[in-house]
């Protein structure tokens, strides 16, 4: 109690100071984070607006217009050129042995070999001369000015390719495409597999590039610049690509469209300040990233850049699927991979701007500042965050000083409290020791309950509980033994153990097992003279006699049917004489039926089949379990049983070959098996 009073007094003083300091520091950290968010988001918006404006300007300058017309004319001329069979095979080989294996390795998906080859003659011609020869070496393809084939298209490339090379070099674009008004890609700076395809009905008709092309052409103005979100672009081996598309032409005529493939570095550099997070005031853990409507990142993660070895563990602890996290580390990027499902993203996607505290995608607590991003064509939000531990580090210093100042006061009171605690906790320790013994299985334990206070009442209650648990445990043990006996009547002990262990699919393959399929002939006619109770009693009498015969012969019963009996020899206990035992058991069943007929004036007969080979045993069903046997040997035993339709004991060729000499057997017919006709033998 003394300790409690001292603690409460110190805690009240500490909490007041702690909360005051925390709120001040929190406000300062949030203000700084908000400022950084506005700066970086504004920088991204300005950069993207500049790129959009640049694409629109490039698409209507004279060089682009002239190039578009020249490439369109060259394309039209190539439409009349047919490739030879050898050239078609060479182009198909490029896809089958080059591009498609690289695409499947990069994406982990399977692709059809014929789905990428352009349909048009011009497209196949251009890929044969400007794509296939370089087999994925895009820098080498980019450096070629003229394939030397003498075509008008190659002449246009020799004239204008340098112009587009300088555009790519100046802005570090991933690719530059020219498309005609029919959707054909008539030029690619890097000679990718999209060269010569049609974005309206070709292999990439469902891409965001195709949608942006449609919107750009439909706008009918060269001032339009349509921006797409990131997509996994197959010609770039599934690397996320962002496109800006603008019509090519002037105020009177549009001859096509110009498409720039924007590198991810433009977005990343604008947000990260060229990966100089600390210099921007984000400390060791702060960052700013953008997220799309699908809740996936559109920029690089700071942790992935600085601590790739810890990335998988960090993000998977907060719900990112392990295969996604490993893929992120493998490709070295988070765009369209890292999910961000936080309240900050949700609010920003709703159009809100604000701050909050939440758990980040790396699993750490942090403060965040969020806002929508104003870029035409994309639906992104920006989130700036920093770990709470770093943002509020000064609070830890303040808290440490406060704790040290109160320790001296608490020390003296604590010593006195420890002495008093011994007096109060002695009965509790006795109860604690008794509880541990009960937990260890000793249900006979009792504790002294001599005092007449609350501890005495607790001791009496514990003793009553211990006695009750002991009685209940005895009842449970009895019920468990009964259940165990019942389970062993339904299935072998080994199967029962696997069932108790929780296995859902239980099946075992057994080699060299003899199977007996016995059928009662005439029981239905005999049962017609009996009432239901008598019929069941007579059938039980027969089945018990069958069970006793199986036990004497060392045969395992599998299951009982109304007019039949399925058993095996060598299934549970492997036996070298399983064939002899199986045949002896069938003979014994015939004797059992004969005795039954004599006792009850019946005329029942036995029709049995014996086979040997591989079988499978296991549990069948889900809500109503049954132990069963199946396989070739079971099927064969069933089939040889009915080879003539007459009563008797019939064995397969495999059984006959292993029977002892001197047994009286005769041929009973043949049956057709997978390996041919097989003779069936009858045991006399």
XYZ file of C-alpha atoms in Angstrom:
684
model
C 0.000 0.000 0.000
C 2.880 2.315 0.776
C 4.367 1.475 -2.591
C 1.039 2.095 -4.272
C 0.608 5.557 -2.746
C 4.134 6.539 -3.750
C 3.714 5.176 -7.246
C 0.411 6.927 -7.805
C 1.829 10.272 -6.685
C 4.902 9.931 -8.885
C 2.941 8.648 -11.852
C 0.477 11.537 -11.727
C 3.295 14.077 -11.789
C 5.134 12.147 -14.498
C 2.068 11.686 -16.702
C 1.259 15.402 -16.622
C 4.803 16.308 -17.665
C 4.978 13.445 -20.132
C 1.741 14.342 -21.905
C 2.633 18.020 -22.078
C 6.040 17.318 -23.605
C 4.701 14.619 -25.893
C 1.982 16.803 -27.361
C 4.406 19.627 -28.066
C 6.931 17.333 -29.706
C 4.200 15.500 -31.612
C 2.838 18.749 -33.043
C 6.321 19.809 -34.146
C 7.037 16.432 -35.771
C 3.696 16.415 -37.602
C 4.210 19.982 -38.863
C 7.634 19.047 -40.213
C 6.291 15.877 -41.863
C 3.403 17.800 -43.442
C 5.804 20.369 -44.866
C 7.976 17.635 -46.402
C 4.888 15.967 -47.874
C 3.797 19.212 -49.539
C 7.281 19.852 -50.927
C 7.788 16.377 -52.361
C 4.220 16.021 -53.668
C 4.442 19.421 -55.301
C 7.758 18.459 -56.879
C 6.198 15.241 -58.284
C 3.233 17.150 -59.699
C 5.512 19.747 -61.329
C 7.793 17.085 -62.818
C 4.892 15.092 -64.267
C 3.224 18.224 -65.596
C 6.499 19.167 -67.282
C 6.793 15.731 -68.882
C 3.185 15.876 -70.094
C 3.767 19.316 -71.584
C 6.982 18.119 -73.224
C 5.251 15.154 -74.843
C 2.469 17.393 -76.174
C 5.040 19.807 -77.615
C 7.120 17.020 -79.138
C 4.056 15.481 -80.788
C 3.222 18.625 -82.770
C 6.674 19.795 -83.819
C 7.656 19.504 -87.470
C 10.145 16.674 -86.957
C 7.551 14.447 -85.294
C 4.958 15.234 -87.969
C 7.386 14.504 -90.793
C 8.624 11.315 -89.099
C 5.060 10.113 -88.575
C 4.231 10.533 -92.252
C 7.455 8.872 -93.366
C 7.029 5.860 -91.086
C 3.358 5.544 -92.050
C 4.305 5.502 -95.735
C 7.060 2.962 -95.120
C 4.624 0.813 -93.151
C 2.059 0.886 -95.981
C 4.728 -0.211 -98.475
C 5.775 -3.146 -96.270
C 2.214 -4.432 -96.080
C 2.712 -5.928 -99.538
C 5.929 -7.756 -98.561
C 5.492 -11.421 -97.664
C 8.121 -13.243 -95.602
C 9.490 -16.536 -96.833
C 8.847 -19.714 -94.867
C 12.420 -19.587 -93.559
C 11.965 -15.997 -92.393
C 8.674 -16.833 -90.698
C 10.416 -19.722 -88.924
C 13.290 -17.436 -87.873
C 10.841 -14.931 -86.350
C 8.910 -17.683 -84.558
C 12.190 -19.100 -83.221
C 13.006 -15.685 -81.743
C 9.784 -15.809 -79.727
C 9.923 -19.503 -78.807
C 13.584 -19.572 -77.754
C 14.229 -15.938 -76.850
C 11.486 -13.549 -75.819
C 8.881 -15.928 -74.349
C 11.356 -17.836 -72.085
C 12.695 -14.475 -70.808
C 9.151 -13.206 -70.211
C 8.137 -16.398 -68.382
C 11.271 -16.286 -66.230
C 10.693 -12.626 -65.379
C 6.969 -12.933 -64.589
C 6.606 -16.534 -63.428
C 3.695 -17.019 -65.848
C 3.178 -19.203 -68.941
C 2.519 -17.731 -72.395
C 1.456 -19.218 -75.721
C 4.147 -19.129 -78.396
C 1.875 -17.814 -81.137
C 0.232 -14.994 -79.230
C 2.850 -12.295 -79.786
C 3.764 -12.473 -83.489
C 2.197 -9.506 -85.341
C -0.677 -10.290 -87.700
C 0.383 -7.794 -90.358
C 3.036 -8.432 -92.986
C 4.674 -5.089 -92.203
C 4.835 -5.908 -88.505
C 6.483 -9.279 -89.069
C 8.913 -7.732 -91.554
C 10.007 -5.013 -89.104
C 10.450 -7.445 -86.226
C 12.476 -9.774 -88.442
C 14.912 -6.947 -89.301
C 14.885 -4.756 -86.172
C 13.822 -6.962 -83.226
C 14.688 -10.632 -83.711
C 18.356 -10.129 -84.732
C 19.190 -8.562 -81.355
C 17.424 -11.184 -79.206
C 16.693 -8.913 -76.252
C 19.753 -6.656 -76.515
C 17.723 -3.437 -76.672
C 20.762 -1.162 -76.474
C 22.170 -2.807 -79.596
C 18.812 -2.453 -81.353
C 18.609 1.185 -80.278
C 22.020 1.887 -81.806
C 21.100 0.586 -85.296
C 20.196 3.331 -87.729
C 19.394 1.247 -90.826
C 19.078 -2.517 -91.336
C 20.274 -2.064 -94.914
C 17.234 -3.737 -96.485
C 16.570 -0.808 -98.859
C 12.959 -0.302 -97.738
C 11.300 3.127 -97.422
C 10.721 2.382 -93.721
C 14.452 1.834 -93.138
C 15.145 5.064 -94.998
C 12.757 6.847 -92.630
C 14.534 5.296 -89.648
C 17.923 6.348 -90.970
C 16.594 9.889 -91.262
C 14.645 10.289 -88.000
C 16.051 7.723 -85.573
C 18.778 10.129 -84.438
C 16.083 12.648 -83.479
C 14.337 10.156 -81.227
C 17.655 8.876 -79.852
C 18.398 12.395 -78.618
C 14.949 12.620 -76.989
C 15.525 9.306 -75.187
C 19.027 10.321 -74.085
C 17.910 13.732 -72.842
C 15.012 12.464 -70.733
C 16.124 8.873 -70.091
C 12.825 7.505 -71.435
C 12.379 3.729 -71.514
C 11.076 3.846 -75.113
C 9.452 6.094 -77.701
C 6.700 4.720 -79.940
C 5.039 6.142 -83.040
C 1.595 4.819 -83.937
C -0.495 5.480 -87.021
C -4.210 6.299 -86.953
C -5.105 2.601 -87.240
C -3.313 1.650 -84.012
C -0.194 0.144 -85.635
C 3.111 0.704 -83.817
C 5.082 1.898 -86.846
C 8.224 2.858 -84.906
C 9.971 1.861 -81.646
C 13.207 3.504 -80.568
C 14.420 0.302 -78.935
C 12.933 -2.161 -81.423
C 10.902 -4.030 -78.803
C 8.373 -6.755 -79.500
C 5.617 -4.120 -79.576
C 7.093 -2.817 -82.856
C 4.719 -3.729 -85.674
C 1.833 -4.766 -83.394
C -1.598 -3.140 -83.325
C -2.770 -1.781 -79.966
C -6.416 -1.973 -81.015
C -6.603 -5.662 -81.867
C -3.109 -7.074 -81.263
C -1.597 -8.861 -78.257
C -1.579 -5.660 -76.163
C -5.109 -4.459 -76.947
C -6.084 -4.632 -73.248
C -3.089 -2.630 -72.034
C -3.321 0.835 -70.538
C -1.235 2.019 -73.504
C -4.036 0.922 -75.843
C -6.609 2.793 -73.763
C -4.499 5.951 -73.721
C -4.053 5.720 -77.516
C -7.807 5.477 -78.033
C -8.435 8.496 -75.797
C -5.697 10.526 -77.473
C -6.939 9.857 -81.008
C -10.548 10.434 -79.937
C -9.620 13.867 -78.524
C -8.769 15.011 -82.099
C -6.418 17.710 -80.797
C -2.631 17.766 -80.683
C -2.729 19.609 -77.349
C -3.866 16.424 -75.596
C -1.467 14.397 -73.459
C -3.037 11.240 -71.969
C -1.186 9.756 -68.988
C -1.652 6.141 -67.861
C -1.114 4.560 -64.488
C 1.618 1.967 -64.090
C 0.960 -1.426 -65.706
C 3.011 -4.574 -66.112
C 3.977 -4.176 -69.764
C 4.810 -7.507 -71.404
C 7.221 -6.158 -74.058
C 9.271 -4.800 -71.112
C 9.265 -8.304 -69.546
C 6.547 -7.341 -67.083
C 8.377 -4.298 -65.680
C 5.870 -1.627 -64.543
C 5.488 1.023 -67.257
C 3.819 4.427 -67.310
C 2.881 5.989 -70.655
C 2.138 9.489 -71.882
C 0.430 9.551 -75.285
C -0.251 12.583 -77.482
C -1.628 12.837 -81.064
C 0.899 13.727 -83.774
C -0.094 16.382 -86.285
C -1.254 19.964 -86.508
C -4.496 21.868 -86.212
C -5.836 20.372 -89.445
C -4.497 16.818 -89.638
C -3.602 14.058 -87.163
C -1.340 11.362 -88.593
C -0.923 9.175 -85.527
C 0.220 9.312 -81.921
C 3.493 9.674 -80.025
C 3.883 7.497 -76.883
C 6.659 7.974 -74.314
C 7.416 5.166 -71.840
C 8.260 7.076 -68.651
C 10.908 5.517 -66.374
C 10.092 4.846 -62.710
C 13.131 6.921 -61.754
C 11.249 10.139 -62.595
C 8.635 9.434 -59.914
C 11.168 8.010 -57.444
C 13.616 10.897 -57.775
C 10.872 13.486 -57.311
C 9.605 11.805 -54.134
C 12.911 10.767 -52.580
C 15.038 13.739 -53.616
C 17.411 11.327 -55.356
C 17.223 9.007 -52.314
C 18.436 11.702 -49.923
C 15.795 11.135 -47.281
C 17.879 12.250 -44.316
C 18.905 15.520 -45.954
C 15.208 16.317 -46.463
C 14.515 16.052 -42.739
C 13.096 12.530 -42.743
C 15.716 11.156 -40.363
C 16.607 7.475 -40.391
C 13.114 6.024 -40.882
C 11.039 8.651 -42.709
C 9.924 8.418 -46.318
C 7.246 9.588 -48.727
C 5.581 7.300 -51.260
C 2.596 7.267 -53.589
C -0.154 4.645 -53.738
C -2.727 3.899 -56.446
C -6.425 3.125 -56.261
C -5.562 -0.589 -56.076
C -3.680 0.076 -52.770
C -0.321 -0.822 -54.334
C 2.805 1.329 -54.235
C 3.756 3.465 -57.219
C 7.211 4.433 -55.917
C 10.245 2.860 -54.245
C 10.394 1.896 -50.568
C 13.171 3.396 -48.481
C 13.626 0.212 -46.458
C 14.066 -1.791 -49.682
C 16.822 0.591 -50.808
C 18.670 0.838 -47.494
C 17.926 -2.469 -45.767
C 16.966 -5.103 -48.380
C 18.070 -7.978 -46.114
C 15.499 -6.981 -43.466
C 12.710 -6.117 -45.902
C 10.983 -9.500 -46.196
C 10.798 -10.028 -42.442
C 9.527 -6.501 -41.811
C 6.703 -6.396 -44.357
C 5.508 -9.979 -43.919
C 5.035 -9.312 -40.205
C 2.439 -6.720 -41.191
C 0.473 -8.886 -43.614
C 2.356 -8.736 -46.921
C 2.321 -12.249 -48.479
C 5.807 -13.820 -48.243
C 5.932 -14.599 -51.981
C 5.179 -10.943 -52.767
C 7.853 -9.712 -50.346
C 10.437 -12.083 -51.815
C 9.494 -10.971 -55.323
C 9.983 -7.320 -54.294
C 13.514 -8.033 -53.073
C 14.229 -10.118 -56.173
C 13.276 -7.358 -58.635
C 14.496 -4.534 -56.399
C 11.271 -2.531 -56.657
C 7.928 -2.084 -54.918
C 5.875 -0.590 -57.761
C 2.658 -2.617 -58.307
C 3.875 -5.127 -55.692
C 3.874 -3.716 -52.159
C 0.317 -3.462 -50.757
C -0.445 -0.435 -48.564
C -3.762 -0.974 -46.813
C -3.785 1.712 -44.134
C -6.301 4.238 -42.856
C -4.117 7.039 -44.252
C -4.397 5.634 -47.782
C -8.139 5.081 -47.427
C -8.773 8.650 -46.312
C -6.555 10.112 -49.025
C -8.338 8.027 -51.686
C -11.578 9.541 -50.405
C -10.113 12.963 -51.179
C -9.079 13.926 -47.646
C -5.837 15.570 -46.549
C -4.617 15.133 -42.975
C -2.408 13.335 -40.469
C -2.720 10.405 -38.086
C -0.801 7.740 -36.215
C -0.903 4.210 -37.602
C 1.119 1.070 -38.217
C 3.081 1.249 -41.462
C 3.588 -1.460 -44.062
C 6.864 -2.421 -42.335
C 4.994 -3.169 -39.118
C 6.256 -0.182 -37.110
C 4.201 2.553 -35.459
C 4.521 5.904 -37.166
C 2.982 9.280 -37.780
C 1.716 9.936 -41.291
C 0.673 12.894 -43.412
C -1.471 12.059 -46.443
C -3.004 13.876 -49.407
C -4.330 13.161 -52.930
C -1.894 13.758 -55.815
C -3.027 16.163 -58.535
C -1.691 14.616 -61.777
C -3.893 14.354 -64.862
C -4.679 10.766 -65.789
C -3.649 9.007 -62.567
C -5.473 8.414 -59.291
C -2.670 8.472 -56.741
C -2.288 9.543 -53.135
C 0.892 10.556 -51.338
C 1.771 9.404 -47.809
C 4.681 10.749 -45.779
C 5.559 8.796 -42.645
C 8.235 8.461 -39.991
C 8.539 5.971 -37.139
C 7.010 7.183 -33.901
C 10.104 6.072 -31.996
C 12.275 8.456 -34.006
C 9.797 11.325 -34.167
C 9.239 11.251 -30.414
C 12.807 10.410 -29.368
C 13.039 13.536 -27.133
C 10.111 12.176 -25.161
C 12.221 9.170 -24.220
C 14.929 11.437 -22.799
C 12.381 13.334 -20.756
C 10.820 10.098 -19.514
C 14.207 8.674 -18.531
C 15.040 11.715 -16.397
C 11.631 11.572 -14.743
C 12.050 7.903 -13.882
C 15.508 8.380 -12.389
C 14.303 11.201 -10.156
C 11.535 9.064 -8.668
C 13.547 5.874 -8.169
C 15.195 7.124 -4.987
C 11.802 7.819 -3.406
C 10.420 4.475 -4.457
C 13.429 2.465 -3.265
C 12.883 2.955 0.453
C 9.164 2.360 0.211
C 9.754 -0.734 -1.916
C 11.981 -2.356 0.714
C 9.273 -1.969 3.338
C 6.646 -3.194 0.909
C 8.618 -6.382 0.179
C 8.607 -7.285 3.877
C 4.848 -6.780 4.144
C 4.296 -8.651 0.901
C 5.790 -11.841 2.347
C 3.081 -11.915 4.984
C 0.260 -11.514 2.505
C 1.596 -13.769 -0.235
C 2.469 -16.887 1.777
C -1.037 -18.444 1.374
C -1.017 -17.422 -2.269
C 2.273 -19.246 -2.838
C 0.814 -22.408 -1.307
C -2.136 -22.180 -3.673
C 0.176 -21.448 -6.605
C 2.232 -24.564 -5.842
C -0.942 -26.636 -5.590
C -2.198 -25.297 -8.918
C 1.087 -26.255 -10.607
C 0.758 -29.787 -9.222
C -2.792 -30.022 -10.563
C -1.565 -28.751 -13.922
C 1.069 -31.501 -13.829
C -1.659 -34.140 -13.425
C -1.776 -34.662 -9.638
C -5.511 -34.305 -8.986
C -5.262 -35.606 -5.415
C -3.513 -32.499 -4.085
C -5.141 -30.605 -1.179
C -4.061 -27.387 0.542
C -4.337 -26.510 4.253
C -7.307 -24.228 4.837
C -7.085 -23.570 8.558
C -7.529 -19.770 8.484
C -11.027 -18.281 8.602
C -10.372 -15.387 6.256
C -10.676 -15.019 2.494
C -7.554 -17.145 1.954
C -9.203 -19.966 3.939
C -12.317 -19.728 1.750
C -10.120 -19.818 -1.355
C -8.323 -22.941 -0.043
C -11.605 -24.757 0.572
C -12.826 -23.827 -2.899
C -9.591 -25.126 -4.396
C -9.908 -28.446 -2.528
C -13.476 -28.866 -3.819
C -12.295 -28.081 -7.338
C -9.462 -30.636 -7.102
C -11.835 -33.378 -5.970
C -14.307 -32.531 -8.727
C -11.559 -32.602 -11.363
C -10.380 -36.005 -10.141
C -13.861 -37.517 -10.440
C -14.393 -36.007 -13.890
C -11.000 -37.240 -15.082
C -11.843 -40.785 -13.991
C -15.092 -40.618 -15.973
C -13.247 -39.231 -18.991
C -10.654 -42.035 -18.806
C -13.401 -44.666 -18.697
C -15.161 -43.103 -21.685
C -11.878 -42.862 -23.614
C -11.189 -46.580 -23.048
C -14.697 -47.440 -24.225
C -14.268 -45.280 -27.344
C -10.935 -46.952 -28.026
C -12.481 -50.432 -27.861
C -15.308 -49.356 -30.173
C -12.879 -47.812 -32.672
C -10.824 -51.025 -32.838
C -13.954 -52.982 -33.774
C -14.402 -50.714 -36.829
C -10.844 -50.545 -38.148
C -7.317 -51.894 -37.520
C -5.306 -50.410 -34.687
C -2.775 -48.746 -37.024
C -5.551 -46.992 -38.952
C -7.312 -46.002 -35.726
C -4.111 -44.388 -34.438
C -3.731 -42.282 -37.613
C -7.422 -41.297 -37.386
C -6.949 -40.177 -33.768
C -3.876 -38.196 -34.780
C -6.094 -36.078 -37.029
C -5.234 -37.377 -40.494
C -8.062 -36.694 -42.929
C -6.911 -38.871 -45.821
C -5.831 -42.314 -44.607
C -4.817 -44.882 -47.195
C -2.096 -47.548 -47.317
C -0.827 -49.627 -50.225
C -0.111 -53.292 -49.435
C 1.776 -55.768 -51.562
C 1.133 -59.531 -51.688
C -2.278 -59.637 -50.013
C -4.903 -62.310 -50.558
C -8.482 -61.091 -50.809
C -11.609 -63.190 -50.181
C -14.964 -61.944 -51.458
C -17.680 -64.303 -50.169
C -21.345 -64.079 -51.153
C -24.303 -65.837 -49.557
C -26.474 -67.413 -52.224
C -30.143 -67.974 -51.418
C -30.325 -65.849 -48.272
C -32.984 -63.540 -49.724
C -35.269 -66.518 -50.434
C -34.597 -67.908 -46.963
C -35.189 -64.495 -45.329
C -38.552 -64.182 -47.104
C -39.921 -66.866 -44.716
C -38.786 -64.895 -41.621
C -39.915 -61.697 -39.966
C -37.505 -58.766 -39.648
C -36.186 -59.662 -36.188
C -35.645 -63.324 -37.089
C -33.926 -62.349 -40.321
C -31.517 -60.050 -38.469
C -30.862 -62.687 -35.790
C -30.068 -65.398 -38.369
C -27.818 -63.038 -40.327
C -25.946 -62.059 -37.133
C -25.473 -65.749 -36.329
C -23.877 -66.329 -39.710
C -21.674 -63.233 -39.521
C -20.434 -64.125 -36.017
C -19.555 -67.594 -37.300
C -17.709 -65.964 -40.216
C -15.809 -63.695 -37.790
C -14.809 -66.697 -35.630
C -13.663 -68.572 -38.710
C -11.590 -65.547 -39.791
C -9.926 -65.381 -36.388
C -9.078 -69.095 -36.467
C -7.656 -68.860 -39.970
C -5.597 -65.738 -39.243
C -7.637 -63.712 -41.717
C -8.548 -60.029 -41.282
C -12.173 -59.047 -41.656
C -12.568 -55.879 -43.770
C -16.304 -55.301 -43.876
C -19.613 -57.146 -43.807
C -22.363 -56.795 -46.384
C -25.927 -58.081 -46.087
C -25.246 -60.976 -48.436
C -21.484 -60.899 -48.451
C -18.222 -60.821 -46.534
C -14.942 -59.141 -47.527
C -11.727 -60.304 -45.838
C -8.007 -60.339 -46.455
C -4.937 -62.292 -45.477
C -1.536 -60.624 -45.094
C -2.990 -57.102 -44.915
C -2.473 -56.079 -41.286
C 0.035 -58.857 -40.449
C 2.199 -59.825 -43.462
C 2.157 -63.603 -43.953
C 4.104 -65.766 -46.391
C 1.214 -68.284 -46.369
C -1.522 -65.727 -46.932
C -2.819 -67.617 -49.990
C -3.205 -70.880 -48.065
C -4.959 -69.104 -45.208
C -7.322 -67.336 -47.609
C -8.323 -70.555 -49.352
C -8.661 -72.408 -46.025
C -10.891 -69.611 -44.786
C -13.127 -69.860 -47.849
C -13.387 -73.633 -47.320
C -14.221 -73.033 -43.646
C -16.983 -70.593 -44.655
C -18.505 -73.323 -46.792
C -18.465 -75.598 -43.753
C -20.062 -72.886 -41.586
C -22.898 -72.529 -44.115
C -23.368 -76.277 -44.244
C -23.740 -76.439 -40.458
C -26.140 -73.523 -40.556
C -28.265 -75.264 -43.197
C -28.394 -78.430 -41.089
C -29.443 -76.510 -37.963
C -32.072 -74.300 -39.583
C -33.258 -76.442 -42.489
C -32.002 -73.826 -44.899
C -30.498 -74.199 -48.360
C -27.893 -71.449 -48.384
C -24.758 -71.785 -50.512
C -21.458 -69.970 -50.823
C -20.050 -68.282 -53.881
C -16.534 -66.992 -53.054
C -13.678 -65.493 -55.016
C -10.020 -65.495 -53.911
C -7.332 -63.364 -55.509
C -3.847 -62.204 -54.581
C -1.913 -59.048 -55.337
C -1.650 -55.361 -54.420
C -4.479 -53.619 -52.585
C -5.131 -50.261 -50.955
C -6.889 -49.902 -47.613
C -8.174 -46.828 -45.850
C -11.040 -44.815 -44.465
C -13.846 -43.852 -46.832
C -16.395 -41.117 -46.180
C -16.349 -38.013 -44.041
C -19.374 -37.767 -41.758
C -19.871 -41.553 -41.704
C -16.488 -43.300 -41.750
C -16.019 -46.835 -43.088
C -12.870 -48.925 -43.361
C -12.636 -50.396 -46.849
C -10.332 -52.214 -49.218
C -9.895 -51.615 -52.950
C -7.488 -52.306 -55.761
C -6.828 -54.812 -58.534
C -6.826 -57.812 -56.193
C -10.216 -56.812 -54.738
C -11.720 -56.318 -58.196
C -10.308 -59.636 -59.371
C -11.684 -61.497 -56.342
C -15.110 -60.049 -57.058
C -14.938 -61.007 -60.735
C -13.687 -64.600 -60.303
C -16.522 -65.170 -57.815
C -19.059 -64.768 -60.583
C -17.229 -66.466 -63.440
C -19.894 -69.221 -63.736
C -22.694 -67.853 -61.603
C -22.781 -71.145 -59.675
C -21.926 -71.618 -55.999
C -18.390 -72.627 -55.215
C -14.922 -71.366 -54.311
C -13.113 -69.754 -57.257
C -9.494 -68.623 -57.297
C -7.403 -66.585 -59.697
C -4.398 -67.913 -61.572
C -2.032 -66.208 -59.089
C -3.705 -68.034 -56.187
C -3.697 -71.363 -58.018
C 0.045 -71.041 -58.720
C 0.790 -70.627 -55.013
C -1.516 -73.378 -53.672
C 0.070 -76.517 -52.324
C 0.210 -79.484 -54.624
C -2.510 -81.978 -54.028
C -5.295 -79.439 -53.726
C -8.240 -80.449 -55.815
C -8.919 -77.670 -58.284
C -10.424 -77.641 -61.744
C -10.689 -74.993 -64.447
C -13.948 -73.043 -64.233
C -13.612 -70.639 -67.145
C -11.766 -67.459 -68.077
C -12.158 -63.766 -67.469
C -10.756 -60.847 -69.395
C -8.161 -58.702 -67.575
C -5.936 -55.791 -68.570
C -3.123 -58.239 -69.370
C -5.335 -60.616 -71.353
C -7.560 -63.600 -70.651
C -6.961 -65.314 -67.301
C -8.082 -68.779 -66.224
C -10.316 -69.080 -63.164
C -10.074 -72.236 -61.047
C -12.630 -73.882 -58.808
C -11.639 -75.515 -55.504
C -13.402 -78.890 -55.108
